Coordinates of C-alpha atoms in Angstrom, one line a residue:
Chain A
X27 CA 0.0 0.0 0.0
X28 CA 3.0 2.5 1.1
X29 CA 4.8 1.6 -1.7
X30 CA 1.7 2.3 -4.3
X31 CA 1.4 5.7 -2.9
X32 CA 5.1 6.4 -3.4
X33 CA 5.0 5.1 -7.2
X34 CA 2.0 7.0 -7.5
X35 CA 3.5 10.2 -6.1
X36 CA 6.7 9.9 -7.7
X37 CA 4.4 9.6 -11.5
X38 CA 2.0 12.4 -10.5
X39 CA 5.3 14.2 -9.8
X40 CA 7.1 13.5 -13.0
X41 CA 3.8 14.7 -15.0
X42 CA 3.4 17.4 -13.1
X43 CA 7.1 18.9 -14.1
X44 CA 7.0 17.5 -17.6
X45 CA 4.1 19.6 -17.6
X46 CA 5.7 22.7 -16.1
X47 CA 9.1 22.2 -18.6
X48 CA 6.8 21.6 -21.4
X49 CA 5.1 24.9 -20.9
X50 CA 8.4 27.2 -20.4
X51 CA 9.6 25.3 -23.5
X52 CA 6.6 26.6 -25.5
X53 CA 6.7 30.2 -24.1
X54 CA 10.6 30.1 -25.2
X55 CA 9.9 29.1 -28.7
X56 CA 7.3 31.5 -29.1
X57 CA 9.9 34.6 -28.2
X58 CA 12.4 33.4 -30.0
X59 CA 10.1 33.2 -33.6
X60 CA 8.7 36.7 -32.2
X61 CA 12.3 37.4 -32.8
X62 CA 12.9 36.0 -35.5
X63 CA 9.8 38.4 -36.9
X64 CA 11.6 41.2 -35.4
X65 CA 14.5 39.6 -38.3
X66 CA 12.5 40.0 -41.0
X67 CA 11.0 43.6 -40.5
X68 CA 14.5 44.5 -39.6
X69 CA 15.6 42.6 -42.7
X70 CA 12.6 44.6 -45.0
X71 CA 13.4 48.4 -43.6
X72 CA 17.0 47.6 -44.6
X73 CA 16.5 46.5 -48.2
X74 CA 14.2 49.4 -48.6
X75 CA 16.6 52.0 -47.7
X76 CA 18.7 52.2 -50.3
X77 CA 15.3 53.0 -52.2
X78 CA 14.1 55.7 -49.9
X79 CA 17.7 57.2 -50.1
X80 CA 17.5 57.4 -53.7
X81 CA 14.1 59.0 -53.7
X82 CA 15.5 62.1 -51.5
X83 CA 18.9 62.2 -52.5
X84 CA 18.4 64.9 -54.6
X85 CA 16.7 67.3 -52.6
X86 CA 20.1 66.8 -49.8
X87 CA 22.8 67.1 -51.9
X88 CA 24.6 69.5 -49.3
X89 CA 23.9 67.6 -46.1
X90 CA 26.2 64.5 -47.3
X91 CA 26.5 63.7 -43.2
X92 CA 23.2 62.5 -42.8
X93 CA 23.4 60.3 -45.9
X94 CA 26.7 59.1 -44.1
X95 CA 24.8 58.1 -41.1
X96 CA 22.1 56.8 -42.2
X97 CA 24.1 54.4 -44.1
X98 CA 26.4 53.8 -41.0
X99 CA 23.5 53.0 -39.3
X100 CA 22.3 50.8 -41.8
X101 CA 25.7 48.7 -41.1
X102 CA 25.3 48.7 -37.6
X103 CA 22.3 46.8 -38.0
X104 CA 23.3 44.2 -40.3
X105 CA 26.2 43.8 -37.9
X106 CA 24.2 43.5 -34.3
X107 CA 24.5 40.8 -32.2
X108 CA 21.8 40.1 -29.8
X109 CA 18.6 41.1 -29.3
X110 CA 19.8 44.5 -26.9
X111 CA 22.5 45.4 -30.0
X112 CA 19.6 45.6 -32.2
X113 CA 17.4 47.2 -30.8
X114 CA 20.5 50.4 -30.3
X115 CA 21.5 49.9 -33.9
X116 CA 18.1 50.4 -34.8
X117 CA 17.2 53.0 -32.8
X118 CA 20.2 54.9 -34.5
X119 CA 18.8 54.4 -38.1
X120 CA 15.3 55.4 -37.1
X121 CA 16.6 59.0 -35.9
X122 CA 18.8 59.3 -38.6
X123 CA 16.2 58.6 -41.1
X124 CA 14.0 61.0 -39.6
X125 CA 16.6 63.6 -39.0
X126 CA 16.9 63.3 -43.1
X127 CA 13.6 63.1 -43.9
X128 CA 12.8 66.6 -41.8
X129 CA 15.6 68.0 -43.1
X130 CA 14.2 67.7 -46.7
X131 CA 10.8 68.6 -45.5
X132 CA 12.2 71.8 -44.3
X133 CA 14.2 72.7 -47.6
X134 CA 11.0 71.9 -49.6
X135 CA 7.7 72.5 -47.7
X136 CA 5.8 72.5 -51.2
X137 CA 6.8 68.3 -50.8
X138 CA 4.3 67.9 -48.0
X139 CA 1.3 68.3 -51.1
X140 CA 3.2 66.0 -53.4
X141 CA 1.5 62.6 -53.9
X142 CA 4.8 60.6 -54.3
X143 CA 6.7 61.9 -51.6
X144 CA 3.4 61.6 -49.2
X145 CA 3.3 58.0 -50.6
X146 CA 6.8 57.6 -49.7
X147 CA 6.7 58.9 -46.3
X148 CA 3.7 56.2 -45.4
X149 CA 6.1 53.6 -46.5
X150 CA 8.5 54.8 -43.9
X151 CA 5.8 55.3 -41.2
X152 CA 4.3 51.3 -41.6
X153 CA 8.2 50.5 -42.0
X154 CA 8.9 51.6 -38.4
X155 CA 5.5 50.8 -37.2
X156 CA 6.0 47.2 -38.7
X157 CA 9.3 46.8 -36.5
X158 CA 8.1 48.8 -33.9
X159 CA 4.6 46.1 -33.3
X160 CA 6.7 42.9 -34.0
X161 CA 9.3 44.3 -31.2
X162 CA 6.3 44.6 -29.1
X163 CA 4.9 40.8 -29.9
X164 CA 8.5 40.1 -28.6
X165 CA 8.8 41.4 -25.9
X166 CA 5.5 40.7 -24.8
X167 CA 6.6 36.7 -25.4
X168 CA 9.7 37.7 -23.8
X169 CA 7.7 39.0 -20.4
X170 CA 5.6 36.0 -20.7
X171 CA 8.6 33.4 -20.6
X172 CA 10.5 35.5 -18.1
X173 CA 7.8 35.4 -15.4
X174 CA 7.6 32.0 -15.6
X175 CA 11.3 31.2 -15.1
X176 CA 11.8 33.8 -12.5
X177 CA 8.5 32.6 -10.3
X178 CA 7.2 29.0 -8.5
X179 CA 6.7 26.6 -9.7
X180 CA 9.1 27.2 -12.8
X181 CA 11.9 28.9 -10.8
X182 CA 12.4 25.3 -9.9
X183 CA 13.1 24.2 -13.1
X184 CA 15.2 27.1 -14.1
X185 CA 18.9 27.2 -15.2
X186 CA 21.4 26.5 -18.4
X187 CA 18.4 25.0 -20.2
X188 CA 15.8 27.8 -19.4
X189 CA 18.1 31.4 -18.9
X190 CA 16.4 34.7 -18.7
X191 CA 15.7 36.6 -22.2
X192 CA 17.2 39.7 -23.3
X193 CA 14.2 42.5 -23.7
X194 CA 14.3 44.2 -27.7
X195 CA 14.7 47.6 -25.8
X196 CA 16.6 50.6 -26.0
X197 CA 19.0 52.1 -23.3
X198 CA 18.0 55.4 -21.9
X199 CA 21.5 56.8 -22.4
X200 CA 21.2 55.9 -26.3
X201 CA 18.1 57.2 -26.3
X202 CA 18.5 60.5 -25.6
X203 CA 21.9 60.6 -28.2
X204 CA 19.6 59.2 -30.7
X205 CA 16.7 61.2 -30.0
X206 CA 19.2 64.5 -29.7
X207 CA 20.0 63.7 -33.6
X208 CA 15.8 63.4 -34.4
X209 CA 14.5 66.4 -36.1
X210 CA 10.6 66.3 -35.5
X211 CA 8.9 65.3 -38.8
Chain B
X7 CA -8.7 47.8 -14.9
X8 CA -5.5 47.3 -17.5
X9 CA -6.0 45.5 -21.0
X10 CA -4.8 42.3 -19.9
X11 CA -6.7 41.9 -17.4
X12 CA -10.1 43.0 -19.7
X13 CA -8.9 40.3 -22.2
X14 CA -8.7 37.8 -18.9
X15 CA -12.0 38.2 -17.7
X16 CA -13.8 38.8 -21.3
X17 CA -12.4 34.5 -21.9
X18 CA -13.4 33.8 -18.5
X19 CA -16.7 34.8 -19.1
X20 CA -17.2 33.9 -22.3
X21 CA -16.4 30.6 -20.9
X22 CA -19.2 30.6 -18.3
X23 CA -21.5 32.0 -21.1
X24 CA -21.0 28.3 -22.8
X25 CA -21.3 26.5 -20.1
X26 CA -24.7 27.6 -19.3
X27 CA -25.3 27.4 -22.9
X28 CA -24.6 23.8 -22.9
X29 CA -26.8 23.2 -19.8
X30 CA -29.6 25.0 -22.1
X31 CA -29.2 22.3 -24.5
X32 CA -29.1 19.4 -22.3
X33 CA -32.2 21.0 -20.6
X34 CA -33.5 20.9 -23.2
X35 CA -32.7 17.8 -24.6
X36 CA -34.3 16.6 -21.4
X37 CA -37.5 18.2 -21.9
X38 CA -37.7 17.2 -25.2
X39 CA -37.4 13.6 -23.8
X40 CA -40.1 13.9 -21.3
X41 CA -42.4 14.8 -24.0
X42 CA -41.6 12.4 -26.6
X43 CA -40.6 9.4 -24.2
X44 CA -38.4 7.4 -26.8
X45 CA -35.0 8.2 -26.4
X46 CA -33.8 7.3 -29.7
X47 CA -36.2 9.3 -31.1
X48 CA -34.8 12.1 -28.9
X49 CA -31.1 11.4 -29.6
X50 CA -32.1 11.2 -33.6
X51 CA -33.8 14.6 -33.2
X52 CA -30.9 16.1 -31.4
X53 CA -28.6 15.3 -33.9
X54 CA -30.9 16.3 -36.8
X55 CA -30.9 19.6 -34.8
X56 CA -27.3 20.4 -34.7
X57 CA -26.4 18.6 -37.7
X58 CA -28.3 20.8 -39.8
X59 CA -27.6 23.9 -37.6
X60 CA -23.6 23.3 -38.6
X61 CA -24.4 22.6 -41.9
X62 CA -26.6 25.6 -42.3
X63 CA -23.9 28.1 -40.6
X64 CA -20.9 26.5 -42.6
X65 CA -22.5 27.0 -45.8
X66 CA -23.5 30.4 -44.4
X67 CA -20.2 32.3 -43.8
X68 CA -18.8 31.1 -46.9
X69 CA -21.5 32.7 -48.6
X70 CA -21.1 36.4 -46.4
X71 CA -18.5 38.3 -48.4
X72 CA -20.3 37.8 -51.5
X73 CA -23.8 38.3 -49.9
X74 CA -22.8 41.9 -48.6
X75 CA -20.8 42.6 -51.8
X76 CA -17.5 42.8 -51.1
X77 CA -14.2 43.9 -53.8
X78 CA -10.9 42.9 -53.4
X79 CA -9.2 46.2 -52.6
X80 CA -5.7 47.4 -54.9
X81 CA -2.8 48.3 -53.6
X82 CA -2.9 52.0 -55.0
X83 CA -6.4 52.6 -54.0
X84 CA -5.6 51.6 -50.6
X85 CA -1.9 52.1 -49.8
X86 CA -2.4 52.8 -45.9
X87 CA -5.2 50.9 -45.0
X88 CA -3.1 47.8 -46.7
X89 CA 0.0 48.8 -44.7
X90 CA -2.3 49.0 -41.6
X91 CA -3.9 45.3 -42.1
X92 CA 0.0 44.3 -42.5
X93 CA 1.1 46.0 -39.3
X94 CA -2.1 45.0 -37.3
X95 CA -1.4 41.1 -38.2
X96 CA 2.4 41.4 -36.9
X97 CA 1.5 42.1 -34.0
X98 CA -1.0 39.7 -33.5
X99 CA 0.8 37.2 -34.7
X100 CA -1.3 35.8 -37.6
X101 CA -0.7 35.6 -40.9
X102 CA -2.3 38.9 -43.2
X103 CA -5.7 38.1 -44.2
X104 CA -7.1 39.2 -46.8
X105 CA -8.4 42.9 -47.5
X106 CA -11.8 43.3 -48.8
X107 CA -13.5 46.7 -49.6
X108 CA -17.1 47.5 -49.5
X109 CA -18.6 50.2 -51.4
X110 CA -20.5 51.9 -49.0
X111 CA -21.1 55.7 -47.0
X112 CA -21.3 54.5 -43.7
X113 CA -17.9 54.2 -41.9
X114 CA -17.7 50.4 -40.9
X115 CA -16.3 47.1 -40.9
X116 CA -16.2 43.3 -40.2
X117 CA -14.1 40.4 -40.2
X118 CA -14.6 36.7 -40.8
X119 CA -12.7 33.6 -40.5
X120 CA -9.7 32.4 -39.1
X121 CA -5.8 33.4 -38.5
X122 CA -4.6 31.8 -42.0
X123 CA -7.7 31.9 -43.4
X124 CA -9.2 35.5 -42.3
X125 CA -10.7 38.4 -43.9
X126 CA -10.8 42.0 -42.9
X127 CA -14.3 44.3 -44.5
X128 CA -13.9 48.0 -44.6
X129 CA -16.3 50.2 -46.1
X130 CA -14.9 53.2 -48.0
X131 CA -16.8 55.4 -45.8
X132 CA -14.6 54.7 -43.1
X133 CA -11.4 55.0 -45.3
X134 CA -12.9 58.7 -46.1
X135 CA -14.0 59.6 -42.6
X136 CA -11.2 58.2 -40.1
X137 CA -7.7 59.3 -39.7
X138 CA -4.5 56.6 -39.6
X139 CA -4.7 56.3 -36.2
X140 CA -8.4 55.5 -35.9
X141 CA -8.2 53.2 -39.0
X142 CA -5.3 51.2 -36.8
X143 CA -7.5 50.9 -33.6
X144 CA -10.4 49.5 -35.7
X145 CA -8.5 47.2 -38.1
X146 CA -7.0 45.8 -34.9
X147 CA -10.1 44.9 -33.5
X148 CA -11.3 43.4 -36.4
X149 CA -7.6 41.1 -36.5
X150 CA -8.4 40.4 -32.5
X151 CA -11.7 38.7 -33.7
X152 CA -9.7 36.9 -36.0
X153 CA -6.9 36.1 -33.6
X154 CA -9.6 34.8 -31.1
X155 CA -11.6 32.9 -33.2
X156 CA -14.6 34.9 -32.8
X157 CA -16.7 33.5 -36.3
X158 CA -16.3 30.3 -35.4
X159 CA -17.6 31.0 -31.2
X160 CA -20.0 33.0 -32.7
X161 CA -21.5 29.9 -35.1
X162 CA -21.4 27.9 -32.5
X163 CA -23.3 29.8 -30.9
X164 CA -25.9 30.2 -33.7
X165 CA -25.9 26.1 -34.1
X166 CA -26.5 25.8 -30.6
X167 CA -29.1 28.3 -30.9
X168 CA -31.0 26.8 -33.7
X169 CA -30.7 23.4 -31.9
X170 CA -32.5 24.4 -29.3
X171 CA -34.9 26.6 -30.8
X172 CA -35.9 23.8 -33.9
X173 CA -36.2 20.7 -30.7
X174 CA -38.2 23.4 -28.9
X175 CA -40.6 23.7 -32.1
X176 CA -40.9 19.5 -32.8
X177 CA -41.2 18.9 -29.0
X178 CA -44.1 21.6 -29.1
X179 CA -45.6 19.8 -32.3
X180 CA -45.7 16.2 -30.6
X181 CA -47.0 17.4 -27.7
X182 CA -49.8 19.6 -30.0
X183 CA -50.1 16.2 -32.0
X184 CA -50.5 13.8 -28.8
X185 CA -52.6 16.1 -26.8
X186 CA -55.1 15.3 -30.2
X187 CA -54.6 11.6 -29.6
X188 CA -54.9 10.9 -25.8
X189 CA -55.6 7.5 -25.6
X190 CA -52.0 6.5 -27.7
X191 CA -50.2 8.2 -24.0
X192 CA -48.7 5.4 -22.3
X193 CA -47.6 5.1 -18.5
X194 CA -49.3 7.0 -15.5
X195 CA -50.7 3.5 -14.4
X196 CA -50.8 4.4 -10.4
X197 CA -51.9 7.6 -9.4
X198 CA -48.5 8.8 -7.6
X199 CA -46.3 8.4 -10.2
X200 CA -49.1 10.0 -12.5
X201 CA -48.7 13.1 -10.3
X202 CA -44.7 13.3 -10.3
X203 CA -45.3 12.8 -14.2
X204 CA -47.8 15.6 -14.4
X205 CA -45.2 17.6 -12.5
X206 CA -42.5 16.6 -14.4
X207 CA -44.7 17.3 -17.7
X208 CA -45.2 21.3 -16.7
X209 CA -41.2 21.7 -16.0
X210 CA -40.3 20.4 -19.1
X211 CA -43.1 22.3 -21.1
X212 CA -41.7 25.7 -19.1
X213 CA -38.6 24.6 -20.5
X214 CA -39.6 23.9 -24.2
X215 CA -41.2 27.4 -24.0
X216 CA -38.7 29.6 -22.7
X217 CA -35.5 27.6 -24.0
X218 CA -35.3 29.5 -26.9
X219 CA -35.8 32.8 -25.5
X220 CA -32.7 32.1 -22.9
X221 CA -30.3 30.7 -26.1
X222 CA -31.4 34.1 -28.0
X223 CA -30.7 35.9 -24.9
X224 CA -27.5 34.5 -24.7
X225 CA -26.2 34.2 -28.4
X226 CA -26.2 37.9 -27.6
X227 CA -24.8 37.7 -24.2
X228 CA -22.0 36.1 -26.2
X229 CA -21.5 38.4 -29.3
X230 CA -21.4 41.1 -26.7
X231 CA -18.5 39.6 -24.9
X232 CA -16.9 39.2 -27.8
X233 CA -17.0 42.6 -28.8
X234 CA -15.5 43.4 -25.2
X235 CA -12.6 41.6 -26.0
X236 CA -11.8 42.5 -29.6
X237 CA -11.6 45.7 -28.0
X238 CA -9.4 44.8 -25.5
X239 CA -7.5 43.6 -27.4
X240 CA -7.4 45.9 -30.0
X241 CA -5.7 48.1 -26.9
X242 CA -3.1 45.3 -26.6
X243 CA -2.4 45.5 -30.2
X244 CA -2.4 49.2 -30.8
X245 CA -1.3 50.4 -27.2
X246 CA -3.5 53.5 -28.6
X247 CA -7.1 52.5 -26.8
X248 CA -8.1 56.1 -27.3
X249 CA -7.7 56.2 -31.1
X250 CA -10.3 53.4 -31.7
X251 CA -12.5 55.5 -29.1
X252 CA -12.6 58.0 -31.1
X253 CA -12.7 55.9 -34.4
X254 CA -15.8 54.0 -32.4
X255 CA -17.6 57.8 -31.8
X256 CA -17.0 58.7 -35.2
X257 CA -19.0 55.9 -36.7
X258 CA -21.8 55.6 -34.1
X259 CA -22.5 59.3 -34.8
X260 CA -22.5 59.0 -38.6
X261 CA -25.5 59.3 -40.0
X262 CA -25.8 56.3 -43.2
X263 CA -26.9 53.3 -42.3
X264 CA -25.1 50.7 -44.0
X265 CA -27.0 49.5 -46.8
X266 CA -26.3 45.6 -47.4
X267 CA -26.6 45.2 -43.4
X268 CA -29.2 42.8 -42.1
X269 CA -30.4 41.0 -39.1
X270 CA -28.4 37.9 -40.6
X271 CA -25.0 39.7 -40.6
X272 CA -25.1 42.5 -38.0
X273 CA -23.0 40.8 -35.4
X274 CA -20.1 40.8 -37.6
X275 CA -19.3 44.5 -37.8
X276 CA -17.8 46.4 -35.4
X277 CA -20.6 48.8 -34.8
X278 CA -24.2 47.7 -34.9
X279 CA -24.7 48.9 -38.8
X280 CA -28.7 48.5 -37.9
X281 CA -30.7 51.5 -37.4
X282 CA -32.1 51.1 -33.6
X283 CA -35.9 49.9 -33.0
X284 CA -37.5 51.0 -30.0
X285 CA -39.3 49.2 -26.9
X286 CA -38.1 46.0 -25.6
X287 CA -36.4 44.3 -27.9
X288 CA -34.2 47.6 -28.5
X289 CA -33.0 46.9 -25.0
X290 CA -29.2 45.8 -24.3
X291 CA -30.1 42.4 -23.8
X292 CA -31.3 42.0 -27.5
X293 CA -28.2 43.7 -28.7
X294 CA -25.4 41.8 -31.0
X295 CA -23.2 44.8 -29.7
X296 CA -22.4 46.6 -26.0
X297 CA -23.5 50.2 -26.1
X298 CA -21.1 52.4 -27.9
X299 CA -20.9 55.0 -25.1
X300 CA -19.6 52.0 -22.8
X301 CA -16.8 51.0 -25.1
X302 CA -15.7 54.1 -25.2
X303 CA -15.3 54.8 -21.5
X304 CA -13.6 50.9 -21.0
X305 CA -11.6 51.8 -23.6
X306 CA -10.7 55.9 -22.3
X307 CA -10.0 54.1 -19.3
X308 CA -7.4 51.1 -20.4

């Protein structure tokens, strides 16, 4: 009799934390494809740059440091590491883009009625909404999974195989250098 | 009360809203059985009922978008509203559905089917008449009934529904049919049990009667949930719960009603596209949708 309540103890308790591990498992997969979304919005505003670019160029043809940063930026991006890295590197192109964008909206008010350039600043706008709303899915997901490392019953289970994630978020310091280069559009 | 915890409480309750909608149809499938006194004769007419309620609703929604009119919209014509749809669906999570547009004054929209599968309604009325913003908040509703499923809880609903309301009219007939033909009753051979019977008669009779008031009552106790939590979750989505306030004001005030609207289709949109009646059955309980004025102040206050 003992000994049928310990087996039966010992298998509620093994399905119990199968269950538990099985749920942080699912929570982790679904940040890391949110992040992997993140990817490919990242991956779309940076192939449509160079387009973008093109389309003002000739309106900035004496501010050649913007077009500088913005493609530094550009490189930064392509070369982040990590979730944090990103989110800096991205942060940076954002203001530059802007900053060049309200530079040639200041040079040429008469723009601001032109179809195509109204057609092209949407374009940017859904760009950086697009990356901004898939950084939120992940770090929503990333919330999600790191509350249920950090409390009971999965803080049991916590360790190499389930570490805490890294938000897609922006250091204050950054931000205000970044934002310090933004020109309000 | 924070979005989250709206979206929490909008599942739990739609949750408890099926349950007693299940209890409905046992009920009633009990009733039904008290009249009629063969259960396999009740069991076939159950599932004749839901059978051809599910068949009837299936067929149904297919049949929606082309019933109300809808156009594929172009890319051109539609440049924000298309980038909008694409935003709104990355962060829900599902994959774009597809962009219909309707040709119609009255600022509205709808949304049917499933993530993969889904479609998103706007009228060009509300292209015209709401700013990007607005458009954001209600295309992000219309994803969150997507996301949640919302046309397929709301045919079940409707199956459920007509189950109980078709059972409610054969069980009505038999009884109309055998009260014409006494002498075929068996049973009720001592007096006792002849009384319990009698008693057990009037219950279920109650029951055949009002049944399919209570399921109509709460098909729209349901839809109204529903609505609650697109919202909700259109605040999750958007993190903007004011702008679909405002986009909700703007088309409750607008005047046009919209014209391919019916009784068939109204809890789809996002507003109530039906002109209000008066008395009764213009009450809240008989509504597919919450008052406006309430969504607005849940949402002002997310």
């Amino acid at each position: 009799m003992v000994l049928l309540v310990a087996i039966g103890i010992l298998i509620l308790a093994a399905v119990v934390s199968i269950t538990i591990t099985n749920g942080m498992s699912r929570k982790k997969l679904q940040a890391e494809n949110a992040y992997s979304q993140i990817d490919v919005q990242l991956r779309r505003k940076l192939s449509l740059i160079p387009n973008l670019v093109e389309a003002v160029k000739g309106y900035v043809k004496h501010e050649h440091d913007v077009l500088v940063q913005v493609a530094q930026a550009r490189a930064a991006v392509l070369g982040a590491r990590g979730p944090a890295d990103a989110a800096r590197a991205n942060h940076m192109l954002t203001g530059s883009l802007s900053t060049l964008f309200g530079m040639v909206q200041e040079q040429y008010p008469q723009l601001k009625a032109d179809q195509q350039f109204k057609g092209l600043q949407e374009e940017l706008v859904s760009t950086e909404n697009r990356v901004t709303y898939a950084r939120q899915a992940y770090n929503d997901a990333v919330t999600v999974y790191n509350i249920a490392v950090v409390t009971f019953p999965g803080s049991l289970f916590a360790g190499p195989k389930f570490p805490r994630m890294e938000l897609f978020d922006v250091p204050e310091e950054t931000r205000q250098q970044a934002d310090n280069l933004q020109i309000q559009m | 009360m924070t979005f989250w915890q709206r979206i929490e409480a909008n599942r739990r309750r739609t949750v408890w809203l099926f349950v007693a909608f299940y209890l409905l149809t046992a009920l009633m499938a009990w009733a039904v059985h008290v009249v009629v006194e063969y259960w396999l004769v009740t069991a076939g007419l159950l599932a004749l009922a839901v059978g051809t309620g599910v068949a009837a609703f299936v067929a149904d929604s297919a049949l929606v978008l082309r019933w109300v009119g809808a156009r594929n919209a172009t890319d051109e014509e539609v440049q924000m509203l298309s980038n909008v749809v694409d935003e709104m669906a990355i962060a829900a999570q599902i994959p774009r559905p597809n962009l219909y547009v309707l040709d119609d004054e009255a600022p509205n929209a709808f949304a049917t089917g499933t993530p993969g599968k889904g479609t998103v309604v706007v009228t060009s009325g509300l292209l015209a008449k709401l700013n990007r913003d607005e458009l954001a908040g209600v295309v992000a509703h219309e994803i969150a009934h997507i996301g949640n499923h919302d046309t397929r809880v709301m045919t079940v609903a409707f199956v459920l529904l007509w189950a109980i309301s078709l059972l409610s009219d054969i069980a009505y007939r038999w009884k109309a049919m055998e009260s014409r033909y006494p002498q075929e009753r068996r049973r009720s051979k001592d007096k006792d049990k002849g009384k319990e019977e009698s008693l057990k008669l009037i219950v279920a009779i109650l029951a055949i009667i009002l049944a399919p008031i209570a399921a109509k009552l709460l098909t729209y106790a349901v839809s109204r949930r529903r609505e609650y939590l697109a919202d909700a979750e259109a605040a999750r989505l958007t993190r903007n719960p004011r702008a679909l306030a405002s986009a909700l004001r703007k088309i409750a005030l607008d005047d046009d009603p919209v014209d391919t609207a019916s009784l068939a289709t109204s809890h789809l949109f996002i507003v109530s596209p039906l002109r209000p009646g008066t008395g009764f059955l213009a009450s809240r309980w008989f509504s597919t949708h919450p008052p406006t004025e309430e969504r607005i102040k849940l949402l002002e206050n997310m």
